[in-house]
């Protein structure tokens, strides 16, 4: 992982490389849409049991499609490999030099934590513990 990360960091200073590496290597990985899907009581399928009926993360309906079809659906694939170009301009992820390794190669971010920190409309913001993350907007209770 470190070799790949270092090859992507060519334009990042040494101090920032260390912060990025520490964050990527030590964070808790989210399994949403990587190894799990969750069926809600009404048949809707979400990538995370804590995102419930948030339409951004509903990837299908078990009453209309098989689990295999949902797992390989365009929406599930899109969230799994969220293109950097589709990140909002307000998010520091939009221009992050390590976006690919952070979001697409090393377990992504915990969507629930991002939404808890910044709100539903800021779902594409960085993980709150990312060295590039803005200050948390909301009070978070653990």
PDB file of C-alpha atoms in Angstrom:
ATOM      1  CA  UNK A   1       0.000   0.000   0.000  1.00  0.00           C
ATOM      2  CA  UNK A   2       2.732   2.487   0.920  1.00  0.00           C
ATOM      3  CA  UNK A   3       4.542   2.038  -2.414  1.00  0.00           C
ATOM      4  CA  UNK A   4       1.363   2.742  -4.363  1.00  0.00           C
ATOM      5  CA  UNK A   5       0.507   5.676  -2.117  1.00  0.00           C
ATOM      6  CA  UNK A   6       3.953   7.195  -2.514  1.00  0.00           C
ATOM      7  CA  UNK A   7       3.757   6.937  -6.291  1.00  0.00           C
ATOM      8  CA  UNK A   8       0.504   8.914  -6.205  1.00  0.00           C
ATOM      9  CA  UNK A   9       1.961  11.590  -3.934  1.00  0.00           C
ATOM     10  CA  UNK A  10       4.607  12.953  -6.300  1.00  0.00           C
ATOM     11  CA  UNK A  11       3.225  16.491  -6.057  1.00  0.00           C
ATOM     12  CA  UNK A  12       2.622  16.485  -2.298  1.00  0.00           C
ATOM     13  CA  UNK A  13       5.170  17.790   0.223  1.00  0.00           C
ATOM     14  CA  UNK A  14       6.833  15.419   2.701  1.00  0.00           C
ATOM     15  CA  UNK A  15       4.862  16.595   5.740  1.00  0.00           C
ATOM     16  CA  UNK A  16       1.566  16.231   3.907  1.00  0.00           C
ATOM     17  CA  UNK A  17       2.591  12.778   2.623  1.00  0.00           C
ATOM     18  CA  UNK A  18       3.071  11.627   6.218  1.00  0.00           C
ATOM     19  CA  UNK A  19      -0.332  12.990   7.280  1.00  0.00           C
ATOM     20  CA  UNK A  20      -2.010  11.355   4.284  1.00  0.00           C
ATOM     21  CA  UNK A  21      -0.280   8.017   4.868  1.00  0.00           C
ATOM     22  CA  UNK A  22      -1.080   8.056   8.587  1.00  0.00           C
ATOM     23  CA  UNK A  23      -4.734   8.761   7.863  1.00  0.00           C
ATOM     24  CA  UNK A  24      -5.085   6.127   5.131  1.00  0.00           C
ATOM     25  CA  UNK A  25      -3.172   3.419   6.970  1.00  0.00           C
ATOM     26  CA  UNK A  26      -4.713   3.915  10.430  1.00  0.00           C
ATOM     27  CA  UNK A  27      -8.351   4.695   9.777  1.00  0.00           C
ATOM     28  CA  UNK A  28     -11.219   2.340  10.376  1.00  0.00           C
ATOM     29  CA  UNK A  29     -12.413   1.012   7.042  1.00  0.00           C
ATOM     30  CA  UNK A  30     -16.062   1.174   6.093  1.00  0.00           C
ATOM     31  CA  UNK A  31     -17.546  -2.018   4.671  1.00  0.00           C
ATOM     32  CA  UNK A  32     -20.591  -0.298   3.138  1.00  0.00           C
ATOM     33  CA  UNK A  33     -20.910  -1.467  -0.452  1.00  0.00           C
ATOM     34  CA  UNK A  34     -17.568  -3.305  -0.217  1.00  0.00           C
ATOM     35  CA  UNK A  35     -18.715  -6.442   1.554  1.00  0.00           C
ATOM     36  CA  UNK A  36     -22.214  -5.654   2.829  1.00  0.00           C
ATOM     37  CA  UNK A  37     -25.636  -4.517   1.734  1.00  0.00           C
ATOM     38  CA  UNK A  38     -28.657  -4.191   4.008  1.00  0.00           C
ATOM     39  CA  UNK A  39     -32.289  -4.942   3.272  1.00  0.00           C
ATOM     40  CA  UNK A  40     -34.661  -2.521   4.967  1.00  0.00           C
ATOM     41  CA  UNK A  41     -38.113  -3.648   6.189  1.00  0.00           C
ATOM     42  CA  UNK A  42     -39.834  -2.292   3.054  1.00  0.00           C
ATOM     43  CA  UNK A  43     -37.466  -4.170   0.709  1.00  0.00           C
ATOM     44  CA  UNK A  44     -35.226  -1.227  -0.146  1.00  0.00           C
ATOM     45  CA  UNK A  45     -31.536  -2.114  -0.150  1.00  0.00           C
ATOM     46  CA  UNK A  46     -28.986   0.299   1.291  1.00  0.00           C
ATOM     47  CA  UNK A  47     -25.206   0.123   1.469  1.00  0.00           C
ATOM     48  CA  UNK A  48     -25.196   0.886   5.215  1.00  0.00           C
ATOM     49  CA  UNK A  49     -27.530  -0.127   8.019  1.00  0.00           C
ATOM     50  CA  UNK A  50     -27.048   3.305   9.608  1.00  0.00           C
ATOM     51  CA  UNK A  51     -27.992   5.318   6.525  1.00  0.00           C
ATOM     52  CA  UNK A  52     -31.509   3.844   6.475  1.00  0.00           C
ATOM     53  CA  UNK A  53     -33.717   5.354   3.760  1.00  0.00           C
ATOM     54  CA  UNK A  54     -31.271   8.031   2.599  1.00  0.00           C
ATOM     55  CA  UNK A  55     -32.007   7.992  -1.137  1.00  0.00           C
ATOM     56  CA  UNK A  56     -28.377   8.728  -2.030  1.00  0.00           C
ATOM     57  CA  UNK A  57     -27.447   5.283  -0.669  1.00  0.00           C
ATOM     58  CA  UNK A  58     -30.439   3.151  -1.675  1.00  0.00           C
ATOM     59  CA  UNK A  59     -29.079   0.888  -4.406  1.00  0.00           C
ATOM     60  CA  UNK A  60     -32.148  -1.186  -5.171  1.00  0.00           C
ATOM     61  CA  UNK A  61     -35.291  -2.947  -4.026  1.00  0.00           C
ATOM     62  CA  UNK A  62     -35.230  -6.652  -3.194  1.00  0.00           C
ATOM     63  CA  UNK A  63     -38.920  -6.886  -4.186  1.00  0.00           C
ATOM     64  CA  UNK A  64     -38.010  -5.853  -7.734  1.00  0.00           C
ATOM     65  CA  UNK A  65     -34.484  -7.239  -8.290  1.00  0.00           C
ATOM     66  CA  UNK A  66     -32.316 -10.084  -7.071  1.00  0.00           C
ATOM     67  CA  UNK A  67     -29.555  -9.383  -4.582  1.00  0.00           C
ATOM     68  CA  UNK A  68     -26.984 -10.190  -7.285  1.00  0.00           C
ATOM     69  CA  UNK A  69     -28.595  -7.651  -9.624  1.00  0.00           C
ATOM     70  CA  UNK A  70     -28.585  -5.009  -6.890  1.00  0.00           C
ATOM     71  CA  UNK A  71     -24.967  -5.757  -5.898  1.00  0.00           C
ATOM     72  CA  UNK A  72     -23.856  -5.252  -9.506  1.00  0.00           C
ATOM     73  CA  UNK A  73     -26.265  -2.404 -10.300  1.00  0.00           C
ATOM     74  CA  UNK A  74     -25.060   0.828 -11.847  1.00  0.00           C
ATOM     75  CA  UNK A  75     -25.814   2.746  -8.639  1.00  0.00           C
ATOM     76  CA  UNK A  76     -23.896   0.297  -6.428  1.00  0.00           C
ATOM     77  CA  UNK A  77     -20.932   0.404  -8.821  1.00  0.00           C
ATOM     78  CA  UNK A  78     -21.116   4.196  -8.952  1.00  0.00           C
ATOM     79  CA  UNK A  79     -20.943   4.532  -5.153  1.00  0.00           C
ATOM     80  CA  UNK A  80     -18.177   1.925  -4.997  1.00  0.00           C
ATOM     81  CA  UNK A  81     -16.054   3.860  -7.522  1.00  0.00           C
ATOM     82  CA  UNK A  82     -17.377   7.383  -7.016  1.00  0.00           C
ATOM     83  CA  UNK A  83     -15.614   9.470  -9.682  1.00  0.00           C
ATOM     84  CA  UNK A  84     -13.703  12.450  -8.351  1.00  0.00           C
ATOM     85  CA  UNK A  85     -15.236  14.625 -11.067  1.00  0.00           C
ATOM     86  CA  UNK A  86     -18.663  14.044  -9.454  1.00  0.00           C
ATOM     87  CA  UNK A  87     -17.593  15.371  -6.058  1.00  0.00           C
ATOM     88  CA  UNK A  88     -19.048  18.793  -5.245  1.00  0.00           C
ATOM     89  CA  UNK A  89     -16.746  21.771  -5.672  1.00  0.00           C
ATOM     90  CA  UNK A  90     -17.124  22.622  -1.963  1.00  0.00           C
ATOM     91  CA  UNK A  91     -15.579  19.308  -0.880  1.00  0.00           C
ATOM     92  CA  UNK A  92     -11.811  19.154  -0.428  1.00  0.00           C
ATOM     93  CA  UNK A  93     -12.023  15.693  -2.036  1.00  0.00           C
ATOM     94  CA  UNK A  94     -12.727  17.387  -5.383  1.00  0.00           C
ATOM     95  CA  UNK A  95      -9.073  18.364  -5.841  1.00  0.00           C
ATOM     96  CA  UNK A  96      -7.336  15.947  -3.468  1.00  0.00           C
ATOM     97  CA  UNK A  97      -4.209  14.366  -4.946  1.00  0.00           C
ATOM     98  CA  UNK A  98      -4.755  11.115  -3.018  1.00  0.00           C
ATOM     99  CA  UNK A  99      -8.463  10.725  -3.818  1.00  0.00           C
ATOM    100  CA  UNK A 100      -8.018   7.515  -5.799  1.00  0.00           C
ATOM    101  CA  UNK A 101      -6.188   5.635  -3.079  1.00  0.00           C
ATOM    102  CA  UNK A 102      -8.353   7.065  -0.315  1.00  0.00           C
ATOM    103  CA  UNK A 103     -11.788   6.579  -1.837  1.00  0.00           C
ATOM    104  CA  UNK A 104     -11.328   3.808  -4.369  1.00  0.00           C
ATOM    105  CA  UNK A 105      -8.441   1.602  -3.292  1.00  0.00           C
ATOM    106  CA  UNK A 106      -8.340   1.461   0.483  1.00  0.00           C
ATOM    107  CA  UNK A 107     -11.840   1.063   1.829  1.00  0.00           C
ATOM    108  CA  UNK A 108     -13.291   4.470   1.166  1.00  0.00           C
ATOM    109  CA  UNK A 109     -14.853   6.662   3.791  1.00  0.00           C
ATOM    110  CA  UNK A 110     -17.561   5.991   6.332  1.00  0.00           C
ATOM    111  CA  UNK A 111     -20.549   7.733   4.781  1.00  0.00           C
ATOM    112  CA  UNK A 112     -22.394   7.699   8.114  1.00  0.00           C
ATOM    113  CA  UNK A 113     -19.585   9.606   9.828  1.00  0.00           C
ATOM    114  CA  UNK A 114     -19.348  12.122   6.988  1.00  0.00           C
ATOM    115  CA  UNK A 115     -23.096  12.804   7.124  1.00  0.00           C
ATOM    116  CA  UNK A 116     -23.057  12.977  10.928  1.00  0.00           C
ATOM    117  CA  UNK A 117     -20.242  15.536  10.803  1.00  0.00           C
ATOM    118  CA  UNK A 118     -21.367  17.726   7.909  1.00  0.00           C
ATOM    119  CA  UNK A 119     -25.018  16.965   7.109  1.00  0.00           C
ATOM    120  CA  UNK A 120     -26.864  14.983   4.457  1.00  0.00           C
ATOM    121  CA  UNK A 121     -26.203  17.505   1.706  1.00  0.00           C
ATOM    122  CA  UNK A 122     -22.433  17.229   2.306  1.00  0.00           C
ATOM    123  CA  UNK A 123     -22.322  13.452   1.819  1.00  0.00           C
ATOM    124  CA  UNK A 124     -19.282  13.734  -0.481  1.00  0.00           C
ATOM    125  CA  UNK A 125     -17.091  15.569   2.027  1.00  0.00           C
ATOM    126  CA  UNK A 126     -13.967  13.879   3.416  1.00  0.00           C
ATOM    127  CA  UNK A 127     -13.908  11.637   6.433  1.00  0.00           C
ATOM    128  CA  UNK A 128     -13.919  13.948   9.499  1.00  0.00           C
ATOM    129  CA  UNK A 129     -10.521  12.566  10.560  1.00  0.00           C
ATOM    130  CA  UNK A 130      -8.917  13.286   7.171  1.00  0.00           C
ATOM    131  CA  UNK A 131      -6.086  15.838   7.335  1.00  0.00           C
ATOM    132  CA  UNK A 132      -7.886  17.778   4.563  1.00  0.00           C
ATOM    133  CA  UNK A 133     -11.303  17.785   6.250  1.00  0.00           C
ATOM    134  CA  UNK A 134     -12.971  21.038   7.244  1.00  0.00           C
ATOM    135  CA  UNK A 135     -14.083  21.621  10.817  1.00  0.00           C
ATOM    136  CA  UNK A 136     -17.017  19.446  11.806  1.00  0.00           C
ATOM    137  CA  UNK A 137     -20.335  21.303  11.459  1.00  0.00           C
ATOM    138  CA  UNK A 138     -22.488  19.204  13.783  1.00  0.00           C
ATOM    139  CA  UNK A 139     -22.173  17.911  17.326  1.00  0.00           C
ATOM    140  CA  UNK A 140     -21.476  14.192  17.199  1.00  0.00           C
ATOM    141  CA  UNK A 141     -22.449  11.971  20.103  1.00  0.00           C
ATOM    142  CA  UNK A 142     -20.854   8.555  20.457  1.00  0.00           C
TER     143      UNK A 142
END
